[in-house]
CSV table of C-alpha atoms and ligand atoms in Angstrom, one decimal:
chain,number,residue,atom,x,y,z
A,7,UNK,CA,125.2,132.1,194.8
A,8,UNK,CA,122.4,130.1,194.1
A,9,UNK,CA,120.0,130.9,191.2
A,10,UNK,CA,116.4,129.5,191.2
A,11,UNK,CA,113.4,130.3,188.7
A,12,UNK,CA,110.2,130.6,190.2
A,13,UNK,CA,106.5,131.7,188.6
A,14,UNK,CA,106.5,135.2,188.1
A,15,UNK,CA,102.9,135.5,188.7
A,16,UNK,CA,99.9,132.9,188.3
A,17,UNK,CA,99.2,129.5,190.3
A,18,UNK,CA,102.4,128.5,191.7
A,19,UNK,CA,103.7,132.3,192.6
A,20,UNK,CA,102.3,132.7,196.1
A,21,UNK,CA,103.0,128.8,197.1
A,22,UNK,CA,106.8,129.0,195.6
A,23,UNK,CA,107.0,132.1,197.9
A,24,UNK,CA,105.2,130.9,200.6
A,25,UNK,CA,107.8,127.7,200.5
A,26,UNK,CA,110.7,130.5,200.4
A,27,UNK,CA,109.7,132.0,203.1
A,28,UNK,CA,108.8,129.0,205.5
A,29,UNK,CA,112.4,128.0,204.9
A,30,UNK,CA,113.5,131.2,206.3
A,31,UNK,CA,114.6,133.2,203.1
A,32,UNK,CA,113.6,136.9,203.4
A,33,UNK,CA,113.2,138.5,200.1
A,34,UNK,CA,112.2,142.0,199.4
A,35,UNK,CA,110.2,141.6,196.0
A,36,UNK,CA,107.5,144.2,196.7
A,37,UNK,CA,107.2,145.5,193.3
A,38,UNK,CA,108.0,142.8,191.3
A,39,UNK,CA,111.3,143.3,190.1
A,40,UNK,CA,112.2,140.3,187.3
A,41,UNK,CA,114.8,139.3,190.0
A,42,UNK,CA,115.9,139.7,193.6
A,43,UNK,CA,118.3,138.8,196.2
A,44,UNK,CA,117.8,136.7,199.0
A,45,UNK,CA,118.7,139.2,202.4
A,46,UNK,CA,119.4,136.0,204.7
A,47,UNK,CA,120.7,133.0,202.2
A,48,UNK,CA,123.1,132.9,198.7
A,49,UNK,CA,120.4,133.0,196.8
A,50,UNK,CA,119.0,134.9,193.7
A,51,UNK,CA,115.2,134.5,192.7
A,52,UNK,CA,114.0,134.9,189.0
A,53,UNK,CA,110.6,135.6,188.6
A,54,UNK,CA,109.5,133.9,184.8
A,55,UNK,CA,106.7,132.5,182.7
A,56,UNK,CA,106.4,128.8,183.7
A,57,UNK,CA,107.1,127.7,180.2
A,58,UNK,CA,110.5,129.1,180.3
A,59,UNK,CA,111.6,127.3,183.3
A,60,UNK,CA,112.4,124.2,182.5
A,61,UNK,CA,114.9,125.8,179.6
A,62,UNK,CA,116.5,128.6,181.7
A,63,UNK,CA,117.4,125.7,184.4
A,64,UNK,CA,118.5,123.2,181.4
A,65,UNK,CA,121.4,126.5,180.1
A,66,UNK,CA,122.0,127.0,183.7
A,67,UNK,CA,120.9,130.2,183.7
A,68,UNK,CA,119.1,129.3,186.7
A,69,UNK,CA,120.6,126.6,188.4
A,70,UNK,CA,117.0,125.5,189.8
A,71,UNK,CA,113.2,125.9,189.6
A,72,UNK,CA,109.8,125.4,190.7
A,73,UNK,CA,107.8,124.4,188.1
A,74,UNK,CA,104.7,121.9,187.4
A,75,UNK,CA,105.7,118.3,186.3
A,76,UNK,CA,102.9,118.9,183.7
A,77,UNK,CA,105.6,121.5,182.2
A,78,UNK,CA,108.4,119.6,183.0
A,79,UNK,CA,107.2,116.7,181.0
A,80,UNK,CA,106.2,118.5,178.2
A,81,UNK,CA,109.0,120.3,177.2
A,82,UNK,CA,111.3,117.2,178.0
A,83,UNK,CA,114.5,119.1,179.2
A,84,UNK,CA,117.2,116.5,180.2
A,85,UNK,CA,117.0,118.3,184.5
A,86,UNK,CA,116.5,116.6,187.4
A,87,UNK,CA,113.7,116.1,189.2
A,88,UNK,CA,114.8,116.4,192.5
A,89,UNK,CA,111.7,117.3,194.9
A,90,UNK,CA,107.6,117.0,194.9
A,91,UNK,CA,106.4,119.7,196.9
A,92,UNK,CA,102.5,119.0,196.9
A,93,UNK,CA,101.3,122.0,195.7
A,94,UNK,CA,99.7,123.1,192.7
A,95,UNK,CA,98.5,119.6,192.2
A,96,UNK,CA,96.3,119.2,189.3
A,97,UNK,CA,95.3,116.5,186.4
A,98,UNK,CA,96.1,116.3,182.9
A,99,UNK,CA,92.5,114.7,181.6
A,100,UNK,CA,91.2,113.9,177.8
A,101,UNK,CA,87.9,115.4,178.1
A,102,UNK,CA,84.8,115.2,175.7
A,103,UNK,CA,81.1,117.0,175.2
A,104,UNK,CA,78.8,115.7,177.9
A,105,UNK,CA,76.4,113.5,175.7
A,106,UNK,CA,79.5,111.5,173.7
A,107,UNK,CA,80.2,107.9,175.4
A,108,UNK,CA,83.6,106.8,175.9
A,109,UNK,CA,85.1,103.5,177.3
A,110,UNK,CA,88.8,104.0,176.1
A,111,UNK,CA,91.0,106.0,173.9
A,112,UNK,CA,90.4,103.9,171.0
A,113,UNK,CA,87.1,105.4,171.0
A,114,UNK,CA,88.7,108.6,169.7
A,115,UNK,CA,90.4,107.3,166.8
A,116,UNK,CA,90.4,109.3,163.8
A,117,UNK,CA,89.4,112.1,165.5
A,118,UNK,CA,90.7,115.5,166.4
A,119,UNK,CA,92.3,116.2,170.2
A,120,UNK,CA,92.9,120.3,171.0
A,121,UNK,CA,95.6,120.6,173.3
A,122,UNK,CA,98.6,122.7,174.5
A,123,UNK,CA,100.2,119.4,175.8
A,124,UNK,CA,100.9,118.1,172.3
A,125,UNK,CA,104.4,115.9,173.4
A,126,UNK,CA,102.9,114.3,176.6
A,127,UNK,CA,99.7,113.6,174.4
A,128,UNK,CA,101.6,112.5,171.7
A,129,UNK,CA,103.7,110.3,174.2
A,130,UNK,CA,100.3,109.0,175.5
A,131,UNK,CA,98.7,108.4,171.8
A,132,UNK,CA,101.2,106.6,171.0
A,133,UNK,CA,102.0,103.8,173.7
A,134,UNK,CA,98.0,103.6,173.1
A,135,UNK,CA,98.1,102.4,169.4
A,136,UNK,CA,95.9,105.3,169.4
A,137,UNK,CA,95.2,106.9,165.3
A,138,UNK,CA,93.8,110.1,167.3
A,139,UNK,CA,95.1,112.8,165.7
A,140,UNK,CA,96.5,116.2,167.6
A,141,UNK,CA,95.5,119.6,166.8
A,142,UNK,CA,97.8,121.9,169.1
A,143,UNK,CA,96.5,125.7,170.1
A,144,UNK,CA,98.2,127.8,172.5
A,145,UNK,CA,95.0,128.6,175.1
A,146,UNK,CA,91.1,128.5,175.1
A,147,UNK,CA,91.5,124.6,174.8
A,148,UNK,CA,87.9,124.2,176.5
A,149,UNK,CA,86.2,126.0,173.7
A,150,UNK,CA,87.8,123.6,170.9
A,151,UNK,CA,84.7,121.4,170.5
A,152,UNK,CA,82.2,124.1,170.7
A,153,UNK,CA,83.7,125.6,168.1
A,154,UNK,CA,84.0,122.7,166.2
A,155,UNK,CA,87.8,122.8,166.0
A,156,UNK,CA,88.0,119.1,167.5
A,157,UNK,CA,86.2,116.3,169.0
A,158,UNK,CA,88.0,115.9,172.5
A,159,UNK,CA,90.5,118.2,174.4
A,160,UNK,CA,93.8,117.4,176.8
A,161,UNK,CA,94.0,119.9,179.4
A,162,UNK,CA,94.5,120.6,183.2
A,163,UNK,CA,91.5,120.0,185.2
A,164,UNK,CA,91.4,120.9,189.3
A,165,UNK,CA,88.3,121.3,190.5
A,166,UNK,CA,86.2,120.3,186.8
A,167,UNK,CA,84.4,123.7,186.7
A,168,UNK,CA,85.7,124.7,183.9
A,169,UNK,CA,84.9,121.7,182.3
A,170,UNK,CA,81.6,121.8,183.1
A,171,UNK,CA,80.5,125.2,182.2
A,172,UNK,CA,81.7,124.1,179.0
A,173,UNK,CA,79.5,121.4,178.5
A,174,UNK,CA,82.5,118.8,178.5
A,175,UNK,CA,83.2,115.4,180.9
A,176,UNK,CA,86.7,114.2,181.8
A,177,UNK,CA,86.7,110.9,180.5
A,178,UNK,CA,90.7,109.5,181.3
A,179,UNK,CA,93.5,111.2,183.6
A,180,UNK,CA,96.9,111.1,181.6
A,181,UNK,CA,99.1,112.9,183.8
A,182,UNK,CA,98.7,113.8,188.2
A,183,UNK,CA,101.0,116.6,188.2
A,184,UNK,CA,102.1,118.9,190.9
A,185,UNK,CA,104.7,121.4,191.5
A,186,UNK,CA,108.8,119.8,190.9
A,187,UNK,CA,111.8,121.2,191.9
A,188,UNK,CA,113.9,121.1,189.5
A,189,UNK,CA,117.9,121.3,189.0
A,190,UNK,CA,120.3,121.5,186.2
A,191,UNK,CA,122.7,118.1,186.7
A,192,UNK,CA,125.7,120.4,186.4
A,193,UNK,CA,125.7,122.0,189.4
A,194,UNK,CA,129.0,123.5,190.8
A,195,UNK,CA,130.1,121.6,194.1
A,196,UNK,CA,128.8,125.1,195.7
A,197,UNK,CA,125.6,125.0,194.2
A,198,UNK,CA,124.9,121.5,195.1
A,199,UNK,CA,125.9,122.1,198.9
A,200,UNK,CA,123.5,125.5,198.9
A,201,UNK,CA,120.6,122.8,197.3
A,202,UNK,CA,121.6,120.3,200.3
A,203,UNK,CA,120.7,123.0,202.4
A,204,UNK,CA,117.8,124.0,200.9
A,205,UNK,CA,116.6,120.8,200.7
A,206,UNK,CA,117.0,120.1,204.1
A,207,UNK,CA,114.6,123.3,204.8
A,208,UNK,CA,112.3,122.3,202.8
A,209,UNK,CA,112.0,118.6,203.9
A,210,UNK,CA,111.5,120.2,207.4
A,211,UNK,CA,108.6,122.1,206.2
A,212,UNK,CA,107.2,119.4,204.4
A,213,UNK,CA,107.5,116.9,207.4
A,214,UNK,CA,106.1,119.3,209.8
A,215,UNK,CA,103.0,119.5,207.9
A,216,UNK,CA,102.5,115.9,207.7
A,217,UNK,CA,102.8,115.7,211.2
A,218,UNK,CA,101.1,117.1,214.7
A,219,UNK,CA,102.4,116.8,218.2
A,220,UNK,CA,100.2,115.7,220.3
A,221,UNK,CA,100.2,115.8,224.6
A,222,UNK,CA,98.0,114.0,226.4
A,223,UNK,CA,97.6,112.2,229.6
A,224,UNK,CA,97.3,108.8,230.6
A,225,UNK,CA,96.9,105.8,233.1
A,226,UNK,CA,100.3,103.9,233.8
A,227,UNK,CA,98.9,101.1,233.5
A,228,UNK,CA,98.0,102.2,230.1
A,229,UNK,CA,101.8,103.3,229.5
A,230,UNK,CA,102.9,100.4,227.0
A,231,UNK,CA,99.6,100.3,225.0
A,232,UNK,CA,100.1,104.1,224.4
A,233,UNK,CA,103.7,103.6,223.4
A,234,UNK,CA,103.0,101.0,221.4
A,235,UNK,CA,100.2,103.5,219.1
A,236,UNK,CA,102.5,106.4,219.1
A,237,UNK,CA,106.2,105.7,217.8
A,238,UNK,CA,107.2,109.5,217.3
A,239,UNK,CA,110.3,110.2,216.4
A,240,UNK,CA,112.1,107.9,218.3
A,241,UNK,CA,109.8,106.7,221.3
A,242,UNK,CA,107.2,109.0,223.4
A,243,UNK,CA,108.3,111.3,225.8
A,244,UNK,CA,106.2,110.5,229.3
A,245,UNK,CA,106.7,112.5,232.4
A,246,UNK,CA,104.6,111.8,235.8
A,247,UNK,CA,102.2,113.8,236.9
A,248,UNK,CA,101.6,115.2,240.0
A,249,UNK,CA,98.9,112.5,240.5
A,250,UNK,CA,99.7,109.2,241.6
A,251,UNK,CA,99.8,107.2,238.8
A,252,UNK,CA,99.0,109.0,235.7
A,253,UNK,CA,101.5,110.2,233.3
A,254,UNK,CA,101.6,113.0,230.7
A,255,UNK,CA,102.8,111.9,227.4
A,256,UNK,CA,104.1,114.0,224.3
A,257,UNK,CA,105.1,112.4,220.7
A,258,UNK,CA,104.3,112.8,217.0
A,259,UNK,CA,101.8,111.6,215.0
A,260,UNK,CA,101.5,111.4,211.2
A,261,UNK,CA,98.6,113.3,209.5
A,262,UNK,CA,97.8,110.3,207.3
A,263,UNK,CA,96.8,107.8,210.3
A,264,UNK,CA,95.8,111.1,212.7
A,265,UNK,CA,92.4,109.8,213.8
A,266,UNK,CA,93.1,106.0,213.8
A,267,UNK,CA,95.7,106.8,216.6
A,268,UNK,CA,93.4,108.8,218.7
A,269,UNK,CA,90.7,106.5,218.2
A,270,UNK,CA,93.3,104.1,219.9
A,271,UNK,CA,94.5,106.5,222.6
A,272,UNK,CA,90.8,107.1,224.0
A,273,UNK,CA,90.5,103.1,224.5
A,274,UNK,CA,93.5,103.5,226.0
A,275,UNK,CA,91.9,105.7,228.4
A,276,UNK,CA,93.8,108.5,227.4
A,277,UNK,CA,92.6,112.2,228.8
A,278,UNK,CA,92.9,115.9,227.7
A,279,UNK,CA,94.9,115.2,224.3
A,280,UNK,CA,96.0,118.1,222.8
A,281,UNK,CA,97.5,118.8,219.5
A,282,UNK,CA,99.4,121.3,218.4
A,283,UNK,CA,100.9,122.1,214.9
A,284,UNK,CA,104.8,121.2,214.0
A,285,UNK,CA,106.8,124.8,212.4
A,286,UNK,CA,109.5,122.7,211.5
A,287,UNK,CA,110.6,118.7,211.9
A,288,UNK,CA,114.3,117.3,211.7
A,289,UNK,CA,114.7,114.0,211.6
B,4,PRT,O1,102.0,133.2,182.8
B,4,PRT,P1,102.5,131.8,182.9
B,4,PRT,O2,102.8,131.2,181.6
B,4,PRT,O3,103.6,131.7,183.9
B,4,PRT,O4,101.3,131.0,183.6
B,4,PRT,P2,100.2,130.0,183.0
B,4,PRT,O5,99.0,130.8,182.7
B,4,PRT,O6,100.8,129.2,181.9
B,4,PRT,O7,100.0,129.0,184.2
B,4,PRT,P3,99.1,129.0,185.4
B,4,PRT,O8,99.5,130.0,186.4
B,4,PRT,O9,97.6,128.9,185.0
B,4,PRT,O10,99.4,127.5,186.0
B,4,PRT,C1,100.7,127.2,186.5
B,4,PRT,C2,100.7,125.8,186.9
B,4,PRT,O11,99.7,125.5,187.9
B,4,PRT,C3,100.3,124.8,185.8
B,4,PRT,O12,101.4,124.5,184.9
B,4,PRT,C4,100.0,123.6,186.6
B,4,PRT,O13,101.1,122.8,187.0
B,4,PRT,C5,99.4,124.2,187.9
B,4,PRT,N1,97.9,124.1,187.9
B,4,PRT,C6,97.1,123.6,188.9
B,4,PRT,C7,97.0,124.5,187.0
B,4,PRT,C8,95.7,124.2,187.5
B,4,PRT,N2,95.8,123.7,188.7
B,4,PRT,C9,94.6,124.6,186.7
B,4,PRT,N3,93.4,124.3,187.1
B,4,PRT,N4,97.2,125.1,185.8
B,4,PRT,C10,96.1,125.5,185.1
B,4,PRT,N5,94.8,125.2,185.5
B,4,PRT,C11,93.7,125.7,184.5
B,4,PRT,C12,93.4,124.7,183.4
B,4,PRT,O14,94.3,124.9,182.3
B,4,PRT,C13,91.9,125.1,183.1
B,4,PRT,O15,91.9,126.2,182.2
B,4,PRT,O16,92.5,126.0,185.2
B,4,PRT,C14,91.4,125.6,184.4
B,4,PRT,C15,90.8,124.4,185.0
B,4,PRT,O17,90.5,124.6,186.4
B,4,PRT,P4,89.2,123.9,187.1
B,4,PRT,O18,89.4,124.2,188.5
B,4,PRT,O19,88.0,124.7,186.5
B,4,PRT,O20,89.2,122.5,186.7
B,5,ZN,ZN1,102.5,129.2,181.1
């Protein structure tokens, strides 16, 4: 049986079970118990603070997690790092009061940084030359300067709201962080093989997002050019149509270069594209 550590409740909860269930794992967690037992798959899900992840996967008492590299990083467990899943993506940003000027972190030296990220700061600080020194609090980081409790704070930043209500500016990104999966390097030979196979769900998740299918017809005389903008998976699927001389043609196509393709389809005289979203992909 596998054991992995997810949020118990706040940012990364819904999209760790989200994840879960796109990979086909049915749990039955409707009132929150602290863990729970996969119906469909060996596995057993532990519902925790994030900052007691990366620690409960180091002992093994959960032989993986999901977990943001922001926490990862910080608390410095000797895991691996085995996936990126692209969600809770976020910034860990120096920030300072809206009227100070700053150029670089040698503008704060001397002075006091509020954080909760005291090792990754300290990390950063450091390969700096910065004499910036670190005053650590456990929450409210936002409030430190208005307080007068420091001159600059370290903290996550998404969207900069908070920030800015605060009267602050991010001034210098330290960290892009999203959510890790994460796994203790002692796995038992069955543990590994039940990660295999969870990886291999989750990259077809993952993949299927990144990618659309996408049907359309076309010219034959336009055949090669077509091919030649859509790779797929392998090569293009084309079947003729009922009219002389026109074929329909199915394949993949990457989210990243989505509109450049059909840009290159329609000069291609391509006709009545459709696309359609990808459940799962296996390469
Ligand atoms: O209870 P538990 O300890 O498990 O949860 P928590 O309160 O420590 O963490 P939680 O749920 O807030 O965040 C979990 C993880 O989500 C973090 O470790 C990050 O990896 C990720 N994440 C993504 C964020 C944010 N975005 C985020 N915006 N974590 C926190 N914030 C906070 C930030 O600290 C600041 O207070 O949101 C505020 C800023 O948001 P904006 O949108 O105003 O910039
Ligand atoms: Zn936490």
């Amino acid at each position: 049986m596998l054991k992995i550590a997810i949020q118990k409740s706040g940012r990364l909860y819904e999209d760790s079970m989200k994840l879960l269930k796109e990979c086909g794992i049915q749990l039955n967690n409707g009132n929150k118990q602290l863990k729970t037992v996969a119906e469909n798959f060996p596995l057993e899900v532990y519902f925790l603070r994030d900052d007691d992840i990366p620690q409960y996967v180091y002992d093994g008492v959960a032989d993986i997690g999901i977990v943001g590299e922001n926490v990862l990083l910080e608390k410095n467990k000797d895991i691996a790092h085995v996936f990126r899943l692209g969600f809770g993506k976020c910034r860990l940003s120096i920030a300072v009061p809206k009227g100070v000027s700053y150029n670089s972190i040698k503008d704060l030296d001397g002075l006091k940084i509020a954080t909760t990220y005291a090792n990754i700061l300290q990390q950063y600080l450091t390969t700096n030359n910065s004499t910036a020194e670190i005053h650590e609090i456990s929450g409210a980081v936002e409030i430190a300067p208005g307080i007068g409790l420091a001159d600059a704070i370290c903290d996550l930043v998404s969207s900069g709201s908070t920030l800015f209500t605060n009267g602050l500016k991010e001034v210098d990104v330290i960290l892009k962080s999203e959510a890790i999966l994460a796994a203790n390097k002692n796995l038992t030979p069955e543990n590994k093989a039940l990660l295999d196979k969870l990886l291999l769900r989750i990259n077809a998740v993952k993949t299927a997002k990144n990618n659309k299918y996408i049907i359309l017809n076309a010219p034959n005389r336009q055949l090669k050019n077509i091919a030649s903008v859509l790779p797929g998976m392998k090569s293009p699927t084309v079947t003729p149509l009922a009219e002389e001389g026109w074929s329909s043609v199915q394949s993949v196509v990457n989210e990243n270069d989505f509109w450049e393709v059909i840009e290159k389809l329609k000069q291609f005289e391509a006709e009545g594209i459709l696309v359609v979203p990808i459940e799962k992909m296996i390469a």
